[in-house]
Coordinates of C-alpha atoms (C1' of nucleotides) in Angstrom, one line a residue:
Chain A
M1 CA -16.5 27.7 18.8
A2 CA -14.0 28.3 21.6
G3 CA -15.3 29.0 25.0
E4 CA -18.5 27.0 24.9
P5 CA -20.0 24.8 26.0
R6 CA -19.5 26.0 29.5
S7 CA -20.0 23.1 31.8
K8 CA -22.9 24.8 33.5
D9 CA -24.8 25.0 30.2
L10 CA -24.6 21.3 29.5
G11 CA -27.7 19.5 28.6
K12 CA -29.8 22.5 27.9
D13 CA -29.3 22.8 24.2
L14 CA -27.2 19.9 23.0
G15 CA -28.1 16.4 22.0
K16 CA -31.5 14.9 22.2
S17 CA -30.1 11.7 23.5
G18 CA -29.0 13.4 26.7
Q19 CA -25.6 11.9 26.4
L20 CA -23.9 15.2 26.7
D21 CA -25.4 15.6 30.1
F22 CA -23.1 12.9 31.4
P23 CA -20.6 14.2 34.0
R24 CA -17.3 14.9 32.2
P25 CA -14.0 13.8 33.5
L26 CA -11.3 16.4 34.1
T27 CA -9.0 16.7 31.1
T28 CA -5.3 17.5 31.5
V29 CA -2.1 17.2 29.5
D30 CA 1.3 16.3 31.0
V31 CA 4.7 16.4 29.4
V32 CA 7.7 14.2 30.2
I33 CA 10.6 16.3 29.1
F34 CA 14.0 14.6 28.9
T35 CA 17.5 15.9 28.4
I36 CA 21.0 14.6 28.9
S37 CA 23.2 16.5 31.3
G38 CA 26.2 15.6 33.4
D39 CA 26.3 12.1 32.1
S40 CA 22.8 11.2 33.2
L41 CA 19.3 11.3 31.8
Q42 CA 17.3 14.1 33.4
V43 CA 13.6 14.8 33.5
L44 CA 11.9 18.2 34.1
L45 CA 9.7 18.5 37.2
V46 CA 7.7 21.3 38.7
Q47 CA 6.7 21.8 42.2
R48 CA 2.9 21.9 43.0
P49 CA 1.5 25.0 44.7
A50 CA 1.6 25.0 48.5
D51 CA -2.1 26.0 48.7
E52 CA -3.9 23.4 50.8
G53 CA -6.9 23.4 48.4
E54 CA -4.7 21.9 45.8
P55 CA -4.0 18.2 45.6
F56 CA -0.5 17.1 46.5
P57 CA 0.7 20.5 47.7
Q58 CA 4.4 21.1 47.3
A59 CA 4.9 17.6 45.7
W60 CA 7.0 17.4 42.6
A61 CA 5.1 16.6 39.4
L62 CA 5.4 16.5 35.6
P63 CA 4.7 19.9 34.0
G64 CA 1.1 19.9 32.7
G65 CA -2.3 21.1 33.5
F66 CA -5.8 21.5 32.2
V67 CA -6.6 21.7 28.6
D68 CA -7.7 25.2 27.8
V69 CA -10.5 24.9 25.3
A70 CA -10.2 28.5 24.4
K71 CA -6.4 28.5 23.8
D72 CA -5.6 25.0 22.7
R73 CA -6.6 23.9 19.2
D74 CA -5.7 20.3 19.9
L75 CA -3.8 18.1 22.4
A76 CA -0.5 18.4 20.6
A77 CA -0.8 22.2 20.7
C78 CA -1.6 22.1 24.4
A79 CA 1.5 19.9 25.0
A80 CA 3.7 22.2 23.0
R81 CA 2.3 25.2 25.0
K82 CA 3.2 23.5 28.3
L83 CA 6.7 22.7 27.0
R84 CA 7.2 26.3 25.8
E85 CA 6.0 27.7 29.1
K86 CA 8.4 25.7 31.1
T87 CA 11.5 25.6 28.9
G88 CA 11.1 28.2 26.1
V89 CA 11.8 25.4 23.6
T90 CA 9.5 25.5 20.6
S91 CA 10.5 22.8 18.2
P92 CA 11.7 19.7 20.0
Y93 CA 11.0 16.1 19.4
L94 CA 7.5 15.7 20.8
E95 CA 5.5 12.5 20.7
Q96 CA 2.4 11.2 22.4
L97 CA 3.1 8.7 25.1
G98 CA -0.4 7.6 26.1
S99 CA -3.2 8.5 28.4
W100 CA -4.0 7.7 31.9
G101 CA -7.6 8.1 33.3
S102 CA -9.4 6.7 36.3
A103 CA -11.7 7.6 39.1
T104 CA -9.0 7.7 41.6
R105 CA -5.9 9.3 40.1
D106 CA -7.0 12.8 41.1
P107 CA -8.7 13.4 44.4
R108 CA -10.9 16.1 42.7
G109 CA -12.7 13.4 40.7
W110 CA -12.6 11.2 37.5
S111 CA -9.8 12.6 35.5
A112 CA -7.8 11.7 32.4
T113 CA -4.5 13.0 31.3
H114 CA -2.9 12.9 27.9
A115 CA 0.8 12.4 28.3
Y116 CA 3.5 13.5 25.8
F117 CA 7.2 13.0 25.8
A118 CA 9.7 15.4 24.6
L119 CA 13.5 15.3 23.9
I120 CA 15.5 18.5 24.0
P121 CA 19.2 19.4 24.0
D122 CA 20.9 20.2 27.2
D123 CA 21.5 23.8 26.2
A124 CA 18.2 24.7 24.7
G125 CA 15.8 27.3 26.1
T126 CA 15.5 28.8 29.6
L127 CA 13.9 27.1 32.5
A128 CA 10.8 28.5 34.3
S129 CA 11.4 29.4 37.9
D130 CA 9.4 26.6 39.4
A131 CA 10.9 24.0 37.2
R132 CA 14.0 21.8 37.9
W133 CA 15.9 19.1 36.1
C134 CA 16.1 15.9 38.1
P135 CA 18.5 13.1 37.3
I136 CA 17.2 9.5 36.7
Q137 CA 19.3 7.1 38.5
G138 CA 19.2 3.4 37.5
G139 CA 16.1 3.9 35.4
R140 CA 14.2 5.5 38.3
L141 CA 13.6 8.8 40.1
K142 CA 14.4 9.0 43.7
D143 CA 11.4 11.0 44.9
K144 CA 7.8 10.0 44.6
L145 CA 5.7 12.2 42.3
A146 CA 2.2 13.7 42.6
F147 CA -0.8 11.9 41.1
D148 CA 0.2 8.8 39.0
H149 CA 3.1 10.8 37.5
G150 CA 5.5 8.2 38.8
D151 CA 3.8 5.6 36.5
I152 CA 3.8 8.0 33.6
L153 CA 7.4 8.7 34.0
A154 CA 8.3 5.0 34.3
T155 CA 6.4 4.4 31.0
A156 CA 8.2 7.2 29.4
I157 CA 11.6 5.9 30.4
Q158 CA 10.7 2.5 29.2
R159 CA 9.5 3.8 25.9
L160 CA 12.6 5.9 25.4
R161 CA 14.9 3.0 26.1
N162 CA 12.9 0.8 23.9
K163 CA 13.0 3.1 21.0
V164 CA 16.7 4.0 21.5
E165 CA 17.4 0.3 20.7
Y166 CA 16.3 0.7 17.2
T167 CA 15.8 4.4 16.3
S168 CA 17.8 7.6 16.0
L169 CA 15.9 9.3 18.8
P170 CA 19.0 10.2 20.8
A171 CA 19.9 12.5 18.0
Y172 CA 17.3 14.9 19.3
L173 CA 19.1 15.1 22.6
M174 CA 22.2 16.4 21.0
P175 CA 23.4 20.0 20.6
A176 CA 23.6 21.4 17.1
E177 CA 27.1 19.9 16.5
F178 CA 28.4 16.7 18.1
T179 CA 30.9 13.9 17.5
L180 CA 30.1 10.2 17.0
P181 CA 31.6 9.3 20.4
D182 CA 29.3 12.0 21.9
L183 CA 26.3 10.4 20.3
Q184 CA 27.4 6.9 21.4
R185 CA 27.8 8.2 25.0
V186 CA 24.2 9.4 24.9
Y187 CA 22.9 6.1 23.6
E188 CA 24.9 4.4 26.4
I189 CA 23.5 6.7 29.1
V190 CA 19.9 6.0 28.0
L191 CA 20.4 2.3 27.6
D192 CA 22.7 2.1 30.7
R193 CA 25.0 -0.4 29.0
P194 CA 28.1 -0.1 26.7
L195 CA 27.8 -0.4 23.0
E196 CA 30.3 -1.7 20.4
K197 CA 32.1 1.2 18.8
S198 CA 32.5 -0.2 15.3
A199 CA 29.0 -1.5 15.0
F200 CA 27.6 1.7 16.3
R201 CA 29.6 3.8 13.8
T202 CA 28.6 1.6 10.9
R203 CA 25.0 1.8 11.8
I204 CA 24.8 5.5 12.4
L205 CA 26.8 6.4 9.3
S206 CA 24.9 4.1 7.0
A207 CA 21.6 5.5 8.3
D208 CA 22.1 8.8 6.4
M209 CA 20.8 10.8 9.3
I210 CA 23.8 13.0 10.1
E211 CA 26.3 14.9 8.0
A212 CA 29.8 15.9 8.7
V213 CA 30.6 19.6 9.1
A214 CA 34.0 20.9 8.1
K215 CA 35.3 21.1 11.6
M216 CA 36.9 18.9 14.1
R217 CA 36.5 18.8 17.9
R218 CA 40.1 19.3 19.3
G219 CA 41.1 18.1 22.7
P220 CA 44.1 16.5 24.4
N221 CA 44.0 13.6 21.9
R222 CA 43.1 12.8 18.4
P223 CA 40.5 15.3 17.1
A224 CA 37.0 14.0 16.4
Q225 CA 34.9 14.8 13.4
L226 CA 31.9 17.0 14.1
Y227 CA 28.5 16.2 12.7
R228 CA 25.1 17.7 12.6
L229 CA 21.6 16.3 12.1
K230 CA 20.4 16.3 8.5
K231 CA 17.4 18.4 7.7
G232 CA 14.1 16.6 7.2
R233 CA 14.5 15.3 10.7
E234 CA 12.2 12.3 10.8
P235 CA 13.6 9.6 13.2
V236 CA 15.3 6.7 11.5
Y237 CA 14.3 3.1 12.3
F238 CA 17.0 0.4 12.2
V239 CA 16.1 -3.1 11.2
R240 CA 18.0 -4.6 14.1
T241 CA 18.2 -3.8 17.7
F242 CA 21.6 -3.5 19.3
N243 CA 22.4 -6.8 20.8
P244 CA 20.3 -6.9 23.8
P245 CA 21.8 -7.7 27.3
E246 CA 20.9 -11.3 28.3
Chain B
M1 CA -17.3 8.6 44.5
A2 CA -19.2 7.5 41.4
G3 CA -21.9 9.8 40.0
E4 CA -20.4 13.1 41.1
P5 CA -19.2 15.6 40.4
R6 CA -22.2 16.3 38.1
S7 CA -21.2 18.9 35.5
K8 CA -23.7 21.3 36.9
D9 CA -22.2 21.3 40.3
L10 CA -18.8 22.3 39.1
G11 CA -17.0 25.2 40.7
K12 CA -19.3 25.4 43.7
D13 CA -17.3 23.3 46.1
L14 CA -14.1 22.3 44.5
G15 CA -10.8 24.0 44.3
K16 CA -10.0 27.5 45.5
S17 CA -8.0 28.2 42.4
G18 CA -11.0 28.1 40.3
Q19 CA -9.3 25.8 37.8
L20 CA -12.0 23.2 38.0
D21 CA -14.5 25.8 36.7
F22 CA -12.8 25.5 33.3
P23 CA -15.1 24.1 30.7
R24 CA -14.3 20.4 30.3
P25 CA -13.8 18.7 27.0
L26 CA -16.0 15.8 26.1
T27 CA -14.3 12.5 26.9
T28 CA -14.8 9.3 24.9
V29 CA -13.1 6.0 24.3
D30 CA -13.0 4.3 20.9
V31 CA -11.7 0.9 20.1
V32 CA -10.2 -0.4 16.8
I33 CA -11.0 -4.1 16.8
F34 CA -9.1 -6.2 14.2
T35 CA -9.6 -9.7 13.1
I36 CA -8.5 -11.8 10.2
S37 CA -11.2 -13.3 8.1
G38 CA -11.4 -14.5 4.5
D39 CA -7.8 -13.7 3.7
S40 CA -8.1 -10.1 4.7
L41 CA -7.7 -7.9 7.7
Q42 CA -11.1 -6.7 9.0
V43 CA -12.1 -3.9 11.4
L44 CA -15.3 -3.7 13.4
L45 CA -17.5 -0.8 12.7
V46 CA -20.8 0.4 14.0
Q47 CA -23.4 2.6 12.4
R48 CA -24.2 5.8 14.1
P49 CA -27.9 6.5 15.0
A50 CA -30.1 8.0 12.4
D51 CA -31.4 10.7 14.8
E52 CA -30.7 14.1 13.3
G53 CA -29.6 15.5 16.7
E54 CA -26.6 13.2 16.5
P55 CA -23.4 14.1 14.7
F56 CA -22.7 12.0 11.6
P57 CA -26.1 10.3 11.5
Q58 CA -25.9 6.8 9.9
A59 CA -22.2 7.1 9.2
W60 CA -20.0 4.2 10.1
A61 CA -17.7 4.7 13.1
L62 CA -15.4 2.9 15.4
P63 CA -17.2 1.4 18.4
G64 CA -16.9 3.7 21.4
G65 CA -18.6 6.3 23.4
F66 CA -18.5 8.5 26.4
V67 CA -16.6 7.5 29.5
D68 CA -19.2 6.6 32.2
V69 CA -17.6 7.9 35.3
A70 CA -20.0 5.8 37.4
K71 CA -19.3 2.5 35.6
D72 CA -15.7 2.8 34.3
R73 CA -13.0 2.6 36.9
D74 CA -10.4 3.6 34.4
L75 CA -9.9 4.0 30.6
A76 CA -8.8 0.4 30.0
A77 CA -11.9 -0.9 31.8
C78 CA -14.0 1.4 29.6
A79 CA -12.3 0.1 26.5
A80 CA -12.8 -3.5 27.6
R81 CA -16.5 -2.7 28.2
K82 CA -17.0 -1.3 24.7
L83 CA -15.2 -4.4 23.3
R84 CA -17.4 -6.7 25.3
E85 CA -20.6 -4.9 24.4
K86 CA -19.9 -5.2 20.7
T87 CA -18.2 -8.6 20.4
G88 CA -18.7 -10.5 23.7
V89 CA -15.0 -11.1 23.8
T90 CA -13.5 -10.5 27.3
S91 CA -9.8 -11.2 27.2
P92 CA -8.3 -10.3 23.9
Y93 CA -5.1 -8.4 23.2
L94 CA -5.9 -4.8 24.1
E95 CA -3.5 -2.0 24.0
Q96 CA -3.7 1.8 24.0
L97 CA -3.3 3.4 20.6
G98 CA -3.2 7.1 21.5
S99 CA -5.6 9.9 22.0
W100 CA -7.1 12.5 19.7
G101 CA -8.4 15.7 21.0
S102 CA -9.3 19.0 19.3
A103 CA -11.8 21.8 19.2
T104 CA -13.2 20.6 15.8
R105 CA -13.3 16.8 15.8
D106 CA -16.8 16.7 17.3
P107 CA -19.4 19.3 16.3
R108 CA -20.7 19.2 19.8
G109 CA -17.5 20.9 21.2
W110 CA -14.0 20.4 22.3
S111 CA -13.6 16.7 22.7
A112 CA -10.9 14.1 23.3
T113 CA -11.0 10.4 22.6
H114 CA -8.8 7.7 24.1
A115 CA -8.3 5.1 21.3
Y116 CA -7.5 1.5 22.0
F117 CA -6.7 -1.3 19.6
A118 CA -7.7 -4.9 20.0
L119 CA -6.9 -8.2 18.3
I120 CA -9.3 -11.1 18.4
P121 CA -9.6 -14.4 16.7
D122 CA -12.1 -14.7 13.8
D123 CA -14.4 -17.2 15.6
A124 CA -14.5 -15.4 19.0
G125 CA -17.6 -14.0 20.6
T126 CA -20.9 -12.8 19.0
L127 CA -21.3 -9.6 17.2
A128 CA -23.8 -6.9 18.4
S129 CA -26.6 -6.3 15.9
D130 CA -25.4 -2.8 14.9
A131 CA -21.8 -3.9 14.3
R132 CA -20.2 -5.2 11.1
W133 CA -16.8 -6.5 10.0
C134 CA -15.3 -4.4 7.2
P135 CA -12.4 -5.6 5.2
I136 CA -9.3 -3.4 4.8
Q137 CA -8.1 -3.3 1.2
G138 CA -4.6 -2.3 0.4
G139 CA -4.2 -0.8 3.9
R140 CA -7.2 1.4 3.7
L141 CA -11.0 1.3 4.2
K142 CA -13.2 2.1 1.3
D143 CA -15.7 4.2 3.2
K144 CA -15.2 7.5 5.0
L145 CA -15.8 7.2 8.8
A146 CA -17.5 9.6 11.2
F147 CA -15.5 12.1 13.2
D148 CA -11.7 11.6 12.8
H149 CA -12.1 7.9 13.0
G150 CA -10.5 7.5 9.6
D151 CA -7.3 9.0 11.0
I152 CA -7.5 6.8 14.1
L153 CA -8.0 3.7 12.0
A154 CA -5.1 4.6 9.7
T155 CA -2.9 5.0 12.8
A156 CA -4.0 1.7 14.1
I157 CA -3.2 -0.1 10.8
Q158 CA 0.2 1.5 10.7
R159 CA 0.9 0.5 14.3
L160 CA -0.3 -3.0 13.7
R161 CA 1.9 -3.4 10.6
N162 CA 4.8 -1.8 12.4
K163 CA 4.6 -4.2 15.3
V164 CA 4.0 -7.2 13.2
E165 CA 7.5 -6.7 11.7
Y166 CA 9.1 -7.5 15.0
T167 CA 6.6 -9.0 17.4
S168 CA 4.4 -11.9 17.9
L169 CA 1.2 -9.9 17.8
P170 CA -0.5 -11.9 15.0
A171 CA -0.6 -14.8 17.4
Y172 CA -3.5 -13.1 19.1
L173 CA -5.4 -13.2 15.8
M174 CA -5.2 -16.9 15.6
P175 CA -7.8 -19.5 16.8
A176 CA -6.9 -21.8 19.7
E177 CA -5.0 -24.2 17.4
F178 CA -3.2 -23.3 14.2
T179 CA -0.4 -24.4 12.0
L180 CA 2.8 -22.5 11.2
P181 CA 1.7 -21.9 7.6
D182 CA -1.5 -20.5 9.0
L183 CA 0.4 -18.1 11.2
Q184 CA 2.7 -17.1 8.3
R185 CA -0.4 -16.4 6.2
V186 CA -1.7 -14.0 8.8
Y187 CA 1.6 -12.2 9.0
E188 CA 1.6 -11.9 5.2
I189 CA -2.0 -10.6 5.2
V190 CA -1.2 -7.9 7.7
L191 CA 2.1 -6.9 6.1
D192 CA 0.8 -7.4 2.6
R193 CA 3.9 -9.0 1.3
P194 CA 5.3 -12.6 1.2
L195 CA 7.7 -13.8 3.8
E196 CA 10.5 -16.4 3.6
K197 CA 9.2 -19.7 4.9
S198 CA 12.4 -21.0 6.4
A199 CA 13.4 -17.8 8.2
F200 CA 9.8 -17.4 9.4
R201 CA 9.8 -20.9 10.9
T202 CA 13.2 -20.5 12.5
R203 CA 12.2 -17.2 14.1
I204 CA 8.8 -18.3 15.4
L205 CA 10.0 -21.6 16.8
S206 CA 13.0 -20.2 18.5
A207 CA 10.9 -17.5 20.2
D208 CA 9.4 -20.1 22.5
M209 CA 5.9 -18.6 22.1
I210 CA 4.0 -21.5 20.8
E211 CA 3.9 -25.2 21.6
A212 CA 3.0 -28.2 19.5
V213 CA -0.2 -30.1 20.3
A214 CA -0.3 -33.8 19.7
K215 CA -2.4 -33.4 16.5
M216 CA -1.9 -32.8 12.9
R217 CA -4.1 -30.8 10.5
R218 CA -5.0 -33.2 7.7
G219 CA -5.9 -32.1 4.3
P220 CA -5.4 -33.1 0.6
N221 CA -1.7 -33.0 1.1
R222 CA 1.0 -33.4 3.7
P223 CA -0.4 -32.9 7.2
A224 CA 0.7 -29.9 9.2
Q225 CA 1.7 -29.8 12.9
L226 CA -0.8 -28.0 15.0
Y227 CA 0.4 -25.5 17.7
R228 CA -1.2 -23.4 20.4
L229 CA 0.0 -20.2 22.1
K230 CA 1.9 -20.8 25.3
K231 CA 0.4 -19.5 28.5
G232 CA 1.9 -16.3 30.0
R233 CA 1.0 -14.7 26.7
E234 CA 3.1 -11.6 26.7
P235 CA 4.0 -10.6 23.2
V236 CA 7.5 -11.5 22.0
Y237 CA 9.8 -8.9 20.6
F238 CA 12.3 -10.0 17.9
V239 CA 15.6 -8.4 17.6
R240 CA 15.4 -8.0 13.8
T241 CA 12.6 -7.0 11.6
F242 CA 11.7 -9.2 8.6
N243 CA 13.7 -7.9 5.7
P244 CA 11.7 -4.8 4.8
P245 CA 10.7 -4.1 1.2
E246 CA 13.0 -1.5 -0.3
Chain C
dT1 C1' 61.3 11.7 22.3
dA2 C1' 58.3 8.7 24.8
dA3 C1' 54.0 7.8 27.2
dG4 C1' 49.1 8.5 27.4
dT5 C1' 44.6 8.9 25.5
dA6 C1' 40.8 8.9 22.7
dA7 C1' 39.4 8.6 17.5
dG8 C1' 38.8 5.7 14.1
dT9 C1' 39.8 1.2 11.3
dT10 C1' 40.3 -3.6 10.3
dG11 C1' 39.6 -8.6 10.3
dG12 C1' 37.8 -13.1 11.8
dA13 C1' 33.9 -15.4 14.3
dC14 C1' 29.2 -15.8 14.7
dT15 C1' 24.0 -15.2 14.0
dG16 C1' 20.2 -15.0 11.5
dT17 C1' 17.9 -13.8 7.0
dA18 C1' 17.6 -14.4 1.6
dC19 C1' 17.1 -17.4 -1.9
dA20 C1' 16.5 -21.6 -3.9
dA21 C1' 16.4 -26.3 -4.3
dC22 C1' 15.4 -30.2 -2.0
dT23 C1' 12.6 -34.2 0.6
dA24 C1' 8.2 -35.8 2.8
dA25 C1' 3.4 -37.0 3.2
dC26 C1' -0.6 -36.9 1.8
dT27 C1' -4.9 -36.9 -2.1
dA28 C1' -6.7 -37.5 -6.6
dT29 C1' -6.7 -39.5 -11.0
dG30 C1' -6.1 -42.6 -15.0
Chain D
dC1 C1' -1.2 -49.1 -8.6
dA2 C1' 1.6 -45.6 -10.4
dT3 C1' 2.1 -40.9 -11.2
dA4 C1' 1.0 -36.1 -10.9
dG5 C1' -0.2 -32.3 -7.9
dT6 C1' 0.0 -29.8 -3.7
dT7 C1' 1.5 -28.2 0.6
dA8 C1' 4.7 -29.1 4.8
dG9 C1' 8.9 -29.0 6.2
dT10 C1' 14.4 -29.2 5.6
dT11 C1' 18.8 -28.1 3.9
dG12 C1' 22.7 -25.5 2.0
dT13 C1' 25.1 -21.5 0.2
dA14 C1' 25.4 -16.5 0.1
dC15 C1' 25.3 -12.4 2.4
dA16 C1' 24.6 -8.6 5.9
dG17 C1' 25.6 -6.8 10.1
dT18 C1' 26.9 -7.4 14.9
dC19 C1' 30.6 -9.0 18.4
dC20 C1' 35.1 -9.0 19.9
dA21 C1' 39.6 -7.7 19.9
dA22 C1' 43.5 -5.9 18.1
dC23 C1' 45.3 -2.4 15.5
dT24 C1' 46.6 2.4 13.5
dT25 C1' 46.1 7.5 13.8
dA26 C1' 46.5 12.1 15.8
dC27 C1' 46.9 14.7 19.1
dT28 C1' 48.8 16.5 24.2
dT29 C1' 51.9 16.4 28.0
dA30 C1' 56.0 15.2 30.7

DNA sequence: TAAGTAAGTTGGACTGTACAACTAACTATG
DNA sequence: CATAGTTAGTTGTACAGTCCAACTTACTTA
């Protein structure tokens, strides 16, 4: 089943209605990969080839590329492959973000991309040589990106912030062991506003999503309890948001 | 720009890297169109052609079809076109649901569909002759659908229910004028559980999403105030969910 | 030993839902 | 014409969870 139909064969042997003879849009998958590092949210970007035949030569872009109908069983597998190729990470939080398709987003013709978004811990995996972490300042990236990747990234940031208000998603950005203040800091970085300590603790602890390990993080002050994510790692949905800023 | 590249031309004149010579997946758009009618949630289905050359002949399916790179500027326009062709409705609530793509979902080859979901009032538009409203009983449809449309529909129902917990989406299912008990009934139909009257009223009225019209709905009992949606019809997000069932 | 700092707790004010009983406005019926 | 029935809409108490702020705890460093 893989490998055909080749585009040149179209319309010869398939479909009496002739519908398959329609020109087909280009189909790609892009992945917005987030991590937290150095007190800011970071996104993984790759630089496009310098070759003049390529669109947006040398511009920064989201990792992604064409669906390989021979290799990729489905879209999620394709996204997981892109993620693995760039970071070495194999089992992160990966969800579909949406799709962007239009006549004009790619100079090569009508194209549609399926965008995914992934959360990985700072220390996970090893970066590909053409990939770089770029910090997100004030909810935006400084540079312009190739294609409509700026729009896709903006949507991803909005989705992440939105979900962080009422889910346990930031847990997937944490290393294997972390403290409650660590976790709160990550929430605050993503939301870009301070949260109430006592309400935060109550909420997280009553959500039954993390468990204490028999260790403390020691430092120059009172030691903090270490926790880890519980198995069966479905994200938790809270019934209230944190009190939103006016 | 429209009309090319034809699939047969591929690889002749585009891209030195040869990447464009990859076989391209089929690209379609499908729309899950919901309404409320007769005390139940309904979804619009169309029957596939009887022609044996077609996949799933005569099976029921979501309205949709191939992206027409000549007609459709982008995916949302394509979805709006499908919606218009089947219902005559032009400005409903329309949001992207996600995309489904795999080697096996369409017997004709690797294919990806971009799914949208729409909410329209019961009385809006006029149905195409091959389209039918089908009730959703207990969160499911009785019949099996063509392709993976059963999965897509299940996702749409889940998304709708999820959002109804904390947004004003059901407002888009209402006719031009409606009462608060009408609206509450629609919430209850979608959620399939009763809601608290006083909390419901407080929430909706303080959300500043509807305005009273100078009319009452009269019936065999106490008349009810009629309301309409306010202009600037962005959906409202509530900071709490309704109290979820256990 | 005292000062400094971050972890973690406690308590009162406030917001909005849950639950239940209530009042209001109409029709239908004897 | 009074009364029962029905649905619209309000009110009041209990409760859950956040907000805000002050507090205690446990450690390091000077």
